[in-house]
Coordinates of C-alpha atoms in Angstrom, one line a residue:
Chain A
M1 CA 126.1 30.4 2.0
A2 CA 123.9 33.1 3.4
M3 CA 121.7 32.3 6.3
I4 CA 118.9 34.5 4.8
E5 CA 118.6 35.1 1.1
I6 CA 115.9 37.4 -0.1
S7 CA 115.4 37.9 -3.8
G8 CA 112.9 40.0 -5.8
L9 CA 110.7 40.3 -2.8
K10 CA 107.5 42.2 -3.4
K11 CA 104.4 42.6 -1.1
N12 CA 101.3 44.4 -2.2
Y13 CA 98.3 45.1 -0.1
T14 CA 94.9 45.8 -1.6
S15 CA 92.8 48.3 0.1
G16 CA 89.7 50.3 -0.8
E17 CA 92.0 53.0 -2.2
G18 CA 93.8 50.6 -4.5
T19 CA 96.9 48.6 -4.3
V20 CA 99.7 49.6 -1.9
E21 CA 103.2 48.4 -2.6
A22 CA 104.7 47.7 0.8
L23 CA 107.8 46.0 -0.5
R24 CA 109.1 46.7 -4.0
G25 CA 111.5 44.0 -5.1
L26 CA 114.0 43.6 -2.3
D27 CA 117.2 41.7 -2.6
I28 CA 118.9 41.1 0.7
S29 CA 121.5 38.6 1.9
I30 CA 122.2 38.1 5.6
E31 CA 125.1 35.9 6.7
A32 CA 124.9 33.5 9.6
G33 CA 125.9 35.2 12.9
E34 CA 125.3 38.7 11.5
F35 CA 123.5 41.4 13.6
I36 CA 121.3 43.4 11.2
T37 CA 119.2 46.4 12.0
I38 CA 116.5 47.5 9.6
M39 CA 115.7 51.1 9.8
G40 CA 113.3 53.4 8.1
Q41 CA 110.3 55.7 8.7
S42 CA 106.8 54.6 9.4
G43 CA 105.3 53.0 6.3
S44 CA 108.7 52.2 4.8
G45 CA 108.0 48.4 4.9
K46 CA 110.1 47.4 7.9
S47 CA 107.5 45.5 9.8
T48 CA 106.2 43.9 6.6
L49 CA 109.7 42.7 5.8
L50 CA 110.0 41.2 9.3
S51 CA 106.7 39.4 9.1
V52 CA 107.7 38.0 5.7
L53 CA 111.0 36.9 7.2
G54 CA 109.1 35.3 10.0
G55 CA 107.1 33.1 7.6
M56 CA 103.8 34.7 8.6
N57 CA 103.1 36.9 5.6
H58 CA 103.1 35.5 2.1
P59 CA 105.0 37.7 -0.4
S60 CA 103.2 38.7 -3.6
S61 CA 106.3 37.6 -5.4
G62 CA 109.9 36.8 -4.9
E63 CA 111.6 34.3 -2.6
V64 CA 112.8 34.0 0.9
E65 CA 115.4 31.3 1.6
M66 CA 116.5 30.6 5.2
D67 CA 119.1 28.1 6.2
G68 CA 118.6 26.5 2.8
V69 CA 114.8 26.2 3.0
K70 CA 112.6 28.1 0.6
L71 CA 110.2 29.4 3.2
Y72 CA 107.1 29.9 1.2
L73 CA 107.2 26.6 -0.6
L74 CA 106.3 25.1 2.8
N75 CA 102.6 24.6 3.7
G76 CA 101.1 26.4 6.7
E77 CA 101.8 23.7 9.3
K78 CA 105.4 23.1 8.1
L79 CA 105.9 26.8 8.2
A80 CA 104.8 26.7 11.8
D81 CA 107.2 23.9 12.5
F82 CA 110.0 25.9 10.9
R83 CA 109.2 28.9 13.1
A84 CA 109.2 26.7 16.2
Q85 CA 112.6 25.2 15.3
K86 CA 114.6 28.0 13.7
L87 CA 113.1 31.4 14.6
G88 CA 112.8 33.4 17.8
F89 CA 110.5 36.4 17.9
V90 CA 110.7 39.5 20.1
F91 CA 107.8 41.8 19.8
Q92 CA 107.7 45.6 20.6
S93 CA 104.9 45.2 23.1
F94 CA 106.5 42.1 24.5
H95 CA 103.2 40.2 24.2
L96 CA 103.8 38.1 27.3
I97 CA 100.8 35.9 28.2
P98 CA 99.4 37.7 31.2
Y99 CA 98.2 34.6 33.1
L100 CA 101.5 32.8 32.9
T101 CA 104.5 33.5 35.1
A102 CA 107.8 34.6 33.7
I103 CA 109.2 31.1 33.6
E104 CA 105.9 29.8 32.1
N105 CA 106.0 32.5 29.4
V106 CA 109.6 31.5 28.6
M107 CA 108.6 27.8 28.4
L108 CA 105.8 28.6 25.9
P109 CA 107.8 27.6 22.8
L110 CA 108.7 24.3 24.5
A111 CA 105.0 23.5 25.2
I112 CA 104.9 21.8 21.7
V113 CA 108.2 20.1 22.0
A114 CA 108.6 16.6 23.2
M115 CA 110.8 17.2 26.2
K116 CA 110.6 16.2 29.9
S117 CA 109.0 18.7 32.1
D118 CA 112.1 19.2 34.2
A119 CA 114.3 19.7 31.1
K120 CA 111.8 22.4 29.9
K121 CA 111.9 24.1 33.3
E122 CA 115.7 24.0 33.3
A123 CA 116.0 25.4 29.8
A124 CA 113.6 28.3 30.7
R125 CA 115.5 29.0 34.0
R126 CA 118.8 29.2 32.1
A127 CA 117.3 31.5 29.5
L128 CA 116.0 33.8 32.2
E129 CA 119.3 33.8 34.0
R130 CA 121.0 34.6 30.7
V131 CA 118.9 37.8 30.5
G132 CA 119.4 38.6 34.2
L133 CA 116.0 37.6 35.5
G134 CA 117.0 34.4 37.4
A135 CA 115.4 35.8 40.6
K136 CA 112.0 36.6 39.2
L137 CA 110.9 33.3 37.7
D138 CA 107.5 33.2 39.3
R139 CA 106.4 36.8 38.7
L140 CA 103.4 37.5 36.5
P141 CA 104.1 40.0 33.7
N142 CA 102.1 42.7 35.6
Q143 CA 104.6 42.3 38.5
L144 CA 107.5 43.1 36.2
S145 CA 108.8 46.5 34.9
G146 CA 108.9 47.2 31.2
G147 CA 112.5 46.4 30.9
E148 CA 112.0 43.1 32.8
Q149 CA 109.1 42.2 30.5
E150 CA 111.3 42.8 27.5
R151 CA 113.9 40.5 29.0
V152 CA 111.3 37.8 29.5
A153 CA 110.3 38.2 25.9
I154 CA 113.9 37.8 24.8
A155 CA 114.3 34.8 27.0
R156 CA 111.2 33.3 25.4
A157 CA 112.7 34.0 22.0
I158 CA 116.0 32.2 22.8
V159 CA 114.8 29.4 25.0
N160 CA 114.9 26.8 22.1
N161 CA 118.2 28.1 20.7
P162 CA 116.8 29.4 17.4
Q163 CA 119.3 30.1 14.7
I164 CA 117.7 33.5 13.8
L165 CA 116.3 36.0 16.2
L166 CA 113.7 38.5 14.8
A167 CA 113.0 41.6 16.8
D168 CA 110.5 44.3 16.0
E169 CA 111.2 47.6 17.8
P170 CA 112.3 45.8 21.0
T171 CA 113.3 49.1 22.6
G172 CA 110.3 51.1 21.4
N173 CA 108.6 51.1 24.7
L174 CA 111.6 51.4 26.9
D175 CA 113.5 54.3 28.5
S176 CA 117.0 55.1 27.1
K177 CA 118.9 53.4 30.0
T178 CA 116.8 50.2 29.7
S179 CA 117.1 50.3 25.9
E180 CA 120.9 50.3 26.2
D181 CA 120.7 47.3 28.5
V182 CA 118.5 45.4 26.0
M183 CA 120.6 46.3 23.0
T184 CA 123.7 45.1 25.0
L185 CA 121.9 41.9 25.6
F186 CA 121.1 41.4 21.9
R187 CA 124.7 42.1 21.1
E188 CA 125.8 39.4 23.6
L189 CA 123.4 36.9 22.1
N190 CA 124.8 37.8 18.7
D191 CA 128.3 37.4 19.9
A192 CA 127.3 33.9 21.2
G193 CA 126.4 33.0 17.6
Q194 CA 122.8 34.0 17.1
T195 CA 121.8 35.8 13.9
V196 CA 119.8 38.9 14.8
V197 CA 117.5 40.8 12.5
M198 CA 116.0 43.8 14.3
V199 CA 113.6 46.4 13.1
T200 CA 114.1 49.7 14.8
H201 CA 113.3 53.4 14.6
N202 CA 116.2 54.4 16.9
P203 CA 119.4 55.3 15.0
D204 CA 121.4 54.8 18.2
N205 CA 120.6 51.0 18.0
G206 CA 122.5 50.8 14.8
R207 CA 125.8 51.0 16.6
Y208 CA 125.2 47.6 18.2
A209 CA 124.7 46.0 14.8
D210 CA 127.1 44.7 12.2
R211 CA 125.1 46.3 9.4
T212 CA 122.1 48.5 9.0
I213 CA 119.6 48.2 6.1
T214 CA 117.6 51.3 5.5
L215 CA 114.2 51.1 3.8
R216 CA 112.3 53.8 2.2
D217 CA 108.9 53.3 0.4
G218 CA 109.5 49.6 0.3
M219 CA 112.9 49.7 -1.2
V220 CA 116.4 49.3 0.2
V221 CA 118.1 52.7 0.0
Q222 CA 121.3 51.9 2.0
Chain B
M1 CA 104.7 23.4 30.4
K2 CA 102.2 21.6 28.2
L3 CA 99.3 22.8 26.2
H4 CA 96.9 22.1 29.0
T5 CA 98.9 24.4 31.3
I6 CA 97.9 27.3 29.0
S7 CA 94.2 26.2 29.1
I8 CA 94.1 25.7 32.8
N9 CA 95.9 29.0 33.6
N10 CA 93.6 30.9 31.2
L11 CA 90.5 29.5 33.0
K12 CA 92.0 30.4 36.3
R13 CA 92.7 34.0 35.2
R14 CA 89.3 34.6 33.5
K15 CA 87.2 33.4 36.5
A16 CA 84.2 35.6 35.9
K17 CA 83.9 34.7 32.2
M18 CA 84.4 31.1 32.9
A19 CA 81.9 31.2 35.7
F20 CA 79.4 32.7 33.3
L21 CA 80.2 30.0 30.8
T22 CA 79.8 27.3 33.4
I23 CA 76.6 28.7 34.7
G24 CA 75.1 29.0 31.2
L25 CA 75.7 25.4 30.4
M26 CA 75.0 24.2 34.0
V27 CA 71.5 25.8 33.9
G28 CA 70.7 23.8 30.7
I29 CA 72.0 20.5 32.1
A30 CA 70.3 21.1 35.5
T31 CA 67.0 21.7 33.7
I32 CA 67.3 18.5 31.8
V33 CA 68.4 16.5 34.8
S34 CA 65.6 18.0 36.9
L35 CA 62.8 17.4 34.3
V36 CA 64.0 13.9 33.4
T37 CA 64.4 12.9 37.1
L38 CA 61.0 14.4 38.0
T39 CA 59.1 12.6 35.2
R40 CA 60.9 9.3 36.0
S41 CA 60.2 9.6 39.7
M42 CA 56.5 10.4 38.9
S43 CA 56.3 7.5 36.5
S44 CA 57.8 5.2 39.1
D45 CA 55.3 6.5 41.6
I46 CA 52.4 5.8 39.4
E47 CA 53.7 2.4 38.4
K48 CA 54.2 1.5 42.0
K49 CA 50.6 2.5 42.7
M50 CA 49.5 0.2 39.8
D51 CA 51.4 -2.6 41.5
E52 CA 49.9 -1.9 44.8
F53 CA 46.4 -1.2 43.8
G54 CA 45.4 -4.5 42.5
A55 CA 44.5 -6.1 39.3
N56 CA 45.1 -4.7 36.0
I57 CA 43.9 -7.7 34.0
L58 CA 40.5 -9.3 34.5
I59 CA 39.6 -12.8 33.3
T60 CA 35.9 -13.6 33.0
P61 CA 34.0 -16.4 31.2
S62 CA 33.4 -15.7 27.6
S63 CA 29.7 -15.2 26.8
N64 CA 27.4 -13.4 24.4
A65 CA 25.8 -11.6 27.3
L66 CA 25.2 -7.9 27.2
S67 CA 25.9 -6.1 30.4
M68 CA 22.8 -4.4 31.8
N69 CA 24.3 -2.3 34.6
Y70 CA 25.0 1.3 34.8
G71 CA 26.3 3.4 37.7
G72 CA 26.2 0.5 40.1
I73 CA 22.6 -0.4 39.3
S74 CA 22.1 -3.8 37.7
L75 CA 19.1 -4.8 35.7
G76 CA 20.4 -8.3 35.2
G77 CA 21.2 -9.5 31.7
V78 CA 20.5 -12.1 29.2
A79 CA 23.4 -14.5 28.9
F80 CA 23.6 -17.4 26.5
D81 CA 26.4 -19.6 25.4
Q82 CA 27.9 -19.0 28.8
R83 CA 31.3 -20.7 29.1
E84 CA 33.2 -21.6 32.2
I85 CA 36.8 -21.2 33.4
L86 CA 38.4 -24.2 35.0
E87 CA 40.7 -23.4 37.8
K88 CA 43.4 -25.6 36.4
D89 CA 43.5 -23.5 33.2
L90 CA 44.8 -20.6 35.2
A91 CA 48.2 -22.4 35.3
Q92 CA 48.5 -21.5 31.6
I93 CA 49.0 -17.9 32.6
K94 CA 52.4 -18.8 34.0
T95 CA 53.4 -20.0 30.5
I96 CA 52.9 -16.7 28.6
A97 CA 55.9 -14.9 27.2
N98 CA 55.6 -12.1 29.7
H99 CA 55.0 -14.5 32.7
M100 CA 57.8 -12.7 34.6
N101 CA 55.5 -9.6 34.8
V102 CA 52.7 -11.5 36.5
S103 CA 52.8 -10.6 40.1
A104 CA 49.7 -12.4 41.3
V105 CA 46.7 -14.4 40.0
A106 CA 43.6 -14.2 42.2
P107 CA 40.8 -16.7 41.2
K108 CA 37.3 -16.2 42.5
V109 CA 34.1 -18.1 42.6
L110 CA 30.9 -16.2 43.3
G111 CA 27.5 -17.4 44.4
G112 CA 24.5 -16.3 46.4
V113 CA 23.9 -17.8 49.9
K114 CA 21.5 -17.3 52.8
V115 CA 22.9 -16.1 56.1
G116 CA 20.1 -16.0 58.6
N117 CA 17.4 -14.0 56.7
H118 CA 19.7 -12.2 54.4
D119 CA 20.9 -13.0 50.9
V120 CA 24.6 -12.4 50.6
M121 CA 27.2 -12.9 47.9
L122 CA 29.7 -15.5 48.9
V123 CA 33.1 -15.1 47.3
G124 CA 35.6 -17.9 47.4
V125 CA 39.1 -16.6 47.2
N126 CA 42.7 -17.7 47.6
F127 CA 43.5 -15.5 50.6
D128 CA 47.3 -15.4 49.9
S129 CA 47.0 -13.9 46.4
E130 CA 43.9 -11.8 47.3
L131 CA 45.7 -10.1 50.2
K132 CA 48.8 -9.6 48.1
M133 CA 46.7 -7.9 45.5
K134 CA 44.6 -5.8 47.8
Q135 CA 47.2 -4.3 50.0
W136 CA 44.8 -1.5 50.9
W137 CA 42.5 -3.9 52.8
Q138 CA 42.5 -3.2 56.5
I139 CA 41.2 -6.1 58.6
F140 CA 39.8 -5.8 62.1
G141 CA 40.8 -9.2 63.5
E142 CA 42.7 -11.6 61.3
A143 CA 42.7 -13.0 57.8
P144 CA 41.1 -16.4 57.6
K145 CA 43.6 -19.3 58.0
A146 CA 41.3 -22.3 58.0
D147 CA 38.5 -23.5 55.7
N148 CA 35.9 -22.8 58.4
E149 CA 36.9 -19.2 58.8
L150 CA 35.6 -16.2 56.8
L151 CA 36.3 -12.6 56.2
I152 CA 33.4 -10.3 56.0
G153 CA 32.9 -6.8 54.4
S154 CA 32.0 -3.9 56.6
D155 CA 28.5 -3.4 55.3
A156 CA 27.8 -7.2 55.5
S157 CA 29.1 -7.1 59.1
K158 CA 26.6 -4.5 60.0
I159 CA 23.7 -6.1 58.3
L160 CA 24.4 -9.5 59.6
N161 CA 25.4 -8.0 63.0
V162 CA 28.5 -10.1 63.4
G163 CA 32.1 -9.2 64.3
P164 CA 35.4 -10.9 64.7
G165 CA 35.2 -14.1 66.8
D166 CA 31.4 -14.5 66.1
S167 CA 30.0 -17.6 64.4
V168 CA 27.9 -17.6 61.2
N169 CA 25.9 -20.5 59.8
I170 CA 26.0 -20.9 56.0
K171 CA 24.2 -23.8 54.4
G172 CA 24.3 -25.7 57.6
E173 CA 28.0 -25.2 58.2
E174 CA 29.5 -23.2 61.1
F175 CA 32.0 -20.5 60.1
K176 CA 34.0 -18.3 62.5
V177 CA 34.4 -14.7 61.5
S178 CA 38.1 -14.2 61.7
G179 CA 38.1 -10.6 60.5
V180 CA 36.0 -7.7 59.3
L181 CA 37.2 -5.5 56.5
D182 CA 37.4 -1.8 57.1
Q183 CA 35.2 0.3 54.8
T184 CA 36.7 0.2 51.3
G185 CA 33.9 2.1 49.5
S186 CA 33.9 -0.8 46.9
Q187 CA 31.7 -3.8 46.4
D188 CA 34.0 -5.7 48.8
D189 CA 32.1 -4.0 51.7
A190 CA 29.0 -6.2 51.0
L191 CA 30.7 -9.5 50.4
V192 CA 31.6 -12.5 52.5
F193 CA 34.9 -14.1 51.7
V194 CA 35.8 -17.8 52.3
A195 CA 38.6 -20.0 51.1
L196 CA 38.2 -20.9 47.4
K197 CA 38.0 -24.6 47.8
K198 CA 35.3 -24.3 50.5
A199 CA 33.2 -21.9 48.4
Q200 CA 33.5 -24.1 45.3
Q201 CA 32.3 -27.1 47.4
M202 CA 29.4 -25.1 49.0
L203 CA 28.3 -23.6 45.6
G204 CA 28.7 -26.9 43.8
K205 CA 31.4 -25.5 41.5
E206 CA 34.3 -27.7 42.2
G207 CA 37.3 -27.0 40.0
R208 CA 35.6 -24.0 38.4
I209 CA 35.9 -20.3 38.9
T210 CA 33.8 -17.3 38.1
L211 CA 36.6 -14.9 37.4
A212 CA 40.2 -14.2 38.0
E213 CA 42.1 -11.1 38.6
V214 CA 45.7 -10.8 37.5
A215 CA 48.1 -8.2 38.8
A216 CA 51.0 -7.4 36.5
L217 CA 54.1 -5.7 37.7
C218 CA 53.9 -2.6 35.7
S219 CA 57.4 -1.3 35.5
G220 CA 57.6 -1.5 31.7
C221 CA 55.1 -4.3 31.5
P222 CA 53.2 -4.4 28.2
I223 CA 49.6 -4.8 29.5
G224 CA 48.1 -4.9 26.1
D225 CA 50.5 -7.7 25.0
M226 CA 49.9 -9.6 28.1
V227 CA 46.1 -9.5 27.6
T228 CA 46.6 -10.9 24.1
Q229 CA 49.0 -13.6 25.4
I230 CA 46.5 -14.7 28.2
A231 CA 43.6 -14.7 25.8
E232 CA 45.5 -17.0 23.5
K233 CA 46.0 -19.4 26.3
L234 CA 42.5 -19.2 27.6
P235 CA 40.2 -19.3 24.5
D236 CA 37.0 -19.7 26.6
A237 CA 37.7 -16.7 28.7
K238 CA 37.3 -13.0 28.1
V239 CA 40.5 -11.2 29.0
S240 CA 40.4 -7.4 29.5
A241 CA 42.7 -4.7 30.8
V242 CA 41.4 -2.6 33.7
Q243 CA 43.9 0.1 33.6
Q244 CA 42.1 3.0 32.0
V245 CA 42.5 5.3 35.0
V246 CA 46.2 4.6 35.4
E247 CA 46.7 4.7 31.7
G248 CA 45.1 8.2 31.7
R249 CA 47.6 9.3 34.3
L250 CA 50.5 7.8 32.3
K251 CA 49.2 9.6 29.2
T252 CA 49.2 12.9 31.1
L253 CA 52.6 12.1 32.4
D254 CA 53.8 11.3 28.9
Q255 CA 52.5 14.7 27.7
F256 CA 54.3 16.3 30.7
K257 CA 57.4 14.4 29.7
R258 CA 57.3 15.6 26.1
F259 CA 56.7 19.1 27.3
S260 CA 59.6 18.8 29.7
Y261 CA 61.9 17.6 27.0
A262 CA 60.8 20.5 24.7
I263 CA 61.6 23.0 27.5
A264 CA 64.9 21.2 28.3
G265 CA 65.8 21.3 24.6
V266 CA 65.2 25.1 24.5
V267 CA 67.2 25.7 27.6
V268 CA 70.0 23.5 26.3
F269 CA 70.0 25.4 23.0
I270 CA 70.2 28.7 24.9
G271 CA 73.0 27.2 27.0
S272 CA 74.9 26.2 23.9
L273 CA 74.5 29.6 22.5
V274 CA 75.9 31.1 25.7
V275 CA 78.9 28.8 25.3
F276 CA 79.3 29.7 21.6
V277 CA 79.0 33.4 22.2
T278 CA 81.3 33.4 25.2
M279 CA 84.0 31.2 23.5
M280 CA 83.8 33.3 20.4
G281 CA 84.2 36.5 22.5
S282 CA 87.1 34.9 24.4
V283 CA 88.8 33.9 21.1
N284 CA 88.4 37.5 19.7
E285 CA 89.8 38.9 22.9
R286 CA 92.8 36.7 22.6
T287 CA 93.6 37.6 19.0
V288 CA 97.1 38.9 19.9
E289 CA 97.7 35.9 22.2
I290 CA 96.8 33.4 19.6
G291 CA 98.9 35.4 17.1
V292 CA 101.9 35.0 19.4
F293 CA 101.2 31.3 19.8
R294 CA 101.2 31.0 16.0
A295 CA 104.3 33.2 15.7
I296 CA 106.3 31.0 18.0
G297 CA 105.4 27.9 16.0
F298 CA 102.2 26.5 17.4
R299 CA 100.3 24.6 14.8
K300 CA 96.6 25.1 14.1
S301 CA 95.9 21.8 15.9
H302 CA 97.7 23.1 19.0
I303 CA 95.5 26.2 19.0
M304 CA 92.4 24.1 18.6
R305 CA 93.5 21.8 21.4
I306 CA 94.0 24.8 23.8
I307 CA 90.5 26.2 23.1
L308 CA 88.7 22.8 23.1
L309 CA 90.5 21.7 26.3
E310 CA 89.2 24.9 28.0
A311 CA 85.7 24.1 26.7
A312 CA 86.0 20.5 27.8
L313 CA 87.1 21.5 31.4
V314 CA 84.3 24.0 31.7
S315 CA 81.7 21.6 30.3
I316 CA 82.7 18.8 32.6
L317 CA 82.4 21.1 35.6
A318 CA 79.0 22.4 34.2
G319 CA 77.9 18.8 33.8
V320 CA 78.8 17.8 37.3
L321 CA 77.3 20.9 38.8
G322 CA 74.2 20.7 36.5
Y323 CA 73.6 17.1 37.7
A324 CA 73.9 18.1 41.4
V325 CA 71.7 21.2 41.0
G326 CA 69.2 19.3 38.8
M327 CA 68.8 16.5 41.3
G328 CA 68.5 19.1 44.1
G329 CA 65.8 20.9 42.2
A330 CA 64.0 17.7 41.4
G331 CA 64.2 16.7 45.1
L332 CA 62.6 20.0 46.1
A333 CA 59.9 19.9 43.4
L334 CA 58.9 16.2 43.7
P335 CA 56.8 16.6 46.8
F336 CA 54.7 19.3 45.1
M337 CA 54.3 17.4 41.8
A338 CA 53.8 13.8 42.9
E339 CA 50.5 12.9 44.6
S340 CA 52.0 10.1 46.7
R341 CA 53.9 11.1 49.8
S342 CA 56.0 8.0 49.4
A343 CA 57.3 9.2 46.0
H344 CA 61.0 9.2 46.0
L345 CA 63.7 10.5 43.6
V346 CA 64.9 8.0 41.0
W347 CA 68.7 7.9 41.2
D348 CA 70.1 6.8 37.9
A349 CA 73.8 6.5 37.0
T350 CA 72.8 6.9 33.3
I351 CA 71.5 10.4 34.1
A352 CA 74.6 11.3 36.1
F353 CA 77.1 10.1 33.4
G354 CA 74.6 11.3 30.7
S355 CA 74.5 14.8 32.0
V356 CA 78.3 15.1 32.1
G357 CA 78.5 13.5 28.7
L358 CA 75.9 15.8 27.3
A359 CA 77.5 18.9 28.8
L360 CA 80.8 17.8 27.3
A361 CA 79.3 17.2 23.9
L362 CA 77.4 20.5 23.8
G363 CA 80.4 22.4 25.1
L364 CA 82.8 21.0 22.5
L365 CA 80.2 21.3 19.7
A366 CA 79.5 25.0 20.6
S367 CA 83.3 25.6 20.9
L368 CA 84.2 23.9 17.7
Y369 CA 83.7 26.9 15.4
P370 CA 85.4 29.4 17.8
A371 CA 88.3 27.0 18.0
Q372 CA 88.6 26.6 14.3
H373 CA 88.2 30.4 14.0
A374 CA 91.1 30.8 16.4
S375 CA 93.3 28.3 14.7
R376 CA 92.8 30.0 11.3
M377 CA 93.7 33.4 12.6
D378 CA 96.5 35.1 10.6
P379 CA 99.6 35.2 12.8
T380 CA 100.5 38.6 11.3
E381 CA 97.6 39.9 13.4
A382 CA 100.0 39.7 16.4
L383 CA 102.6 41.8 14.6
R384 CA 100.0 44.2 13.2
A385 CA 98.9 44.9 16.7
L386 CA 102.3 46.4 17.5

């Protein structure tokens, strides 16, 4: 059974100029442990698809089923719980909380989990070591380079061992060398069993993935 | 890492904003504490004066006489159906409902006597209660201790040409002048005071009194009610309150109190607006941050807890500082506002806890909408900001 099953997914936005069809009936199936990159030009619907997959953007029609759960049949709070338990997010601009240290940022998803403080700290420390930042636990985000911030963001996404990792342009703000390091890291995480769905502009990133889905005007073209 | 870690760290990071928030609320709380403490201290000062400055209830025989004096000039009067007060009846005063508020009862018997060639008014008093009631009396010499000793007013002392230690003959009995009153500016200056029993005996009024003054402790004492209660116990007496002046002061103070509360209300309202606007601004600034929280699985209630906890911490700090600043302000202002130099600040734990409680309630109330607004934010905002 597929880890993610998308069927007949449509998403329309209404603006002053009329209705914009961001996603036009997508049918996608992603197996557990797959590394998928979603590519396409700006406005192709990549980020919309990722937000729908993340349970944060109700589709206009169609269904999204993840790990056997029909996502949009859950109410808002249950959806939040689902995100907390099953999903990890990596954002393009990292979105680290500026007043929290690296380890505190990584511990954020655990702030709402009933765990002992030491266990939380240990989990965060292990996640940071896994992304190669074990020596910079107490740095604030503004004391870290772009690549290091990206790694902290990845550590935050994996600290609670989510089944699915969603990443939106994780290399968009990084130089090519750092981008390669980050993609290698995603590959390693995927090799360790994590399902990765990554939105990216960069065709080079496709070589790290098992499969690339290309969108154009809200439809799968490849 | 718990939710409060996020709140505390955010407060630490946004020091200027949080200081602004704290000061906004603190000014409101300090104003309330200051005004409430000032009015309480001034009330206490006035009440203390009422206790110190004698009688506030006067008991006289009931009669149908019409007073014929004005501005200190008496033209006599026509009294008929004059009744008398018996000394033993005064014990009834101790049985009224508000008897705990009765500080002293000072019975008096009055009568005219000849001292040498002069007519003087002899006043029989119970010196213990009289001296307790008239604490402003200053005596040259000593207060009378024996029946054959008397206290004499300053004017009477001059006219009769006697001083402490001299002897005076009244109705064939020798009295020693134990003390002379310093000028009081009142009718006391012209009087001669002897022990009540002696005066009753000399004036042929054994067991009877002319009037009695009652001093009621005024901290919260209902003078009007006490007058009614005493009148019920002493049907043959006319009981009246002599507190017009102090009541006037209390009325003025009451007006000041109401004015103060109105000002404090406005200041608190403005303080709450400051909290509301600042918290709302803070929430809007943190749109992406809140979006990230929601994206990683925080529930709406988690977001509300973070925002409200921040508000609570700031409010408690504002309450504590507001109380301290308010008491300091009241302490500085009191000497200028109270007439008595002995006026002191009223320290009240209710105000201390009340100010922190009020700050907390206002801070939370003003932050409730911003917190709800934050919790309802669409998490896609975070992704859209990419």
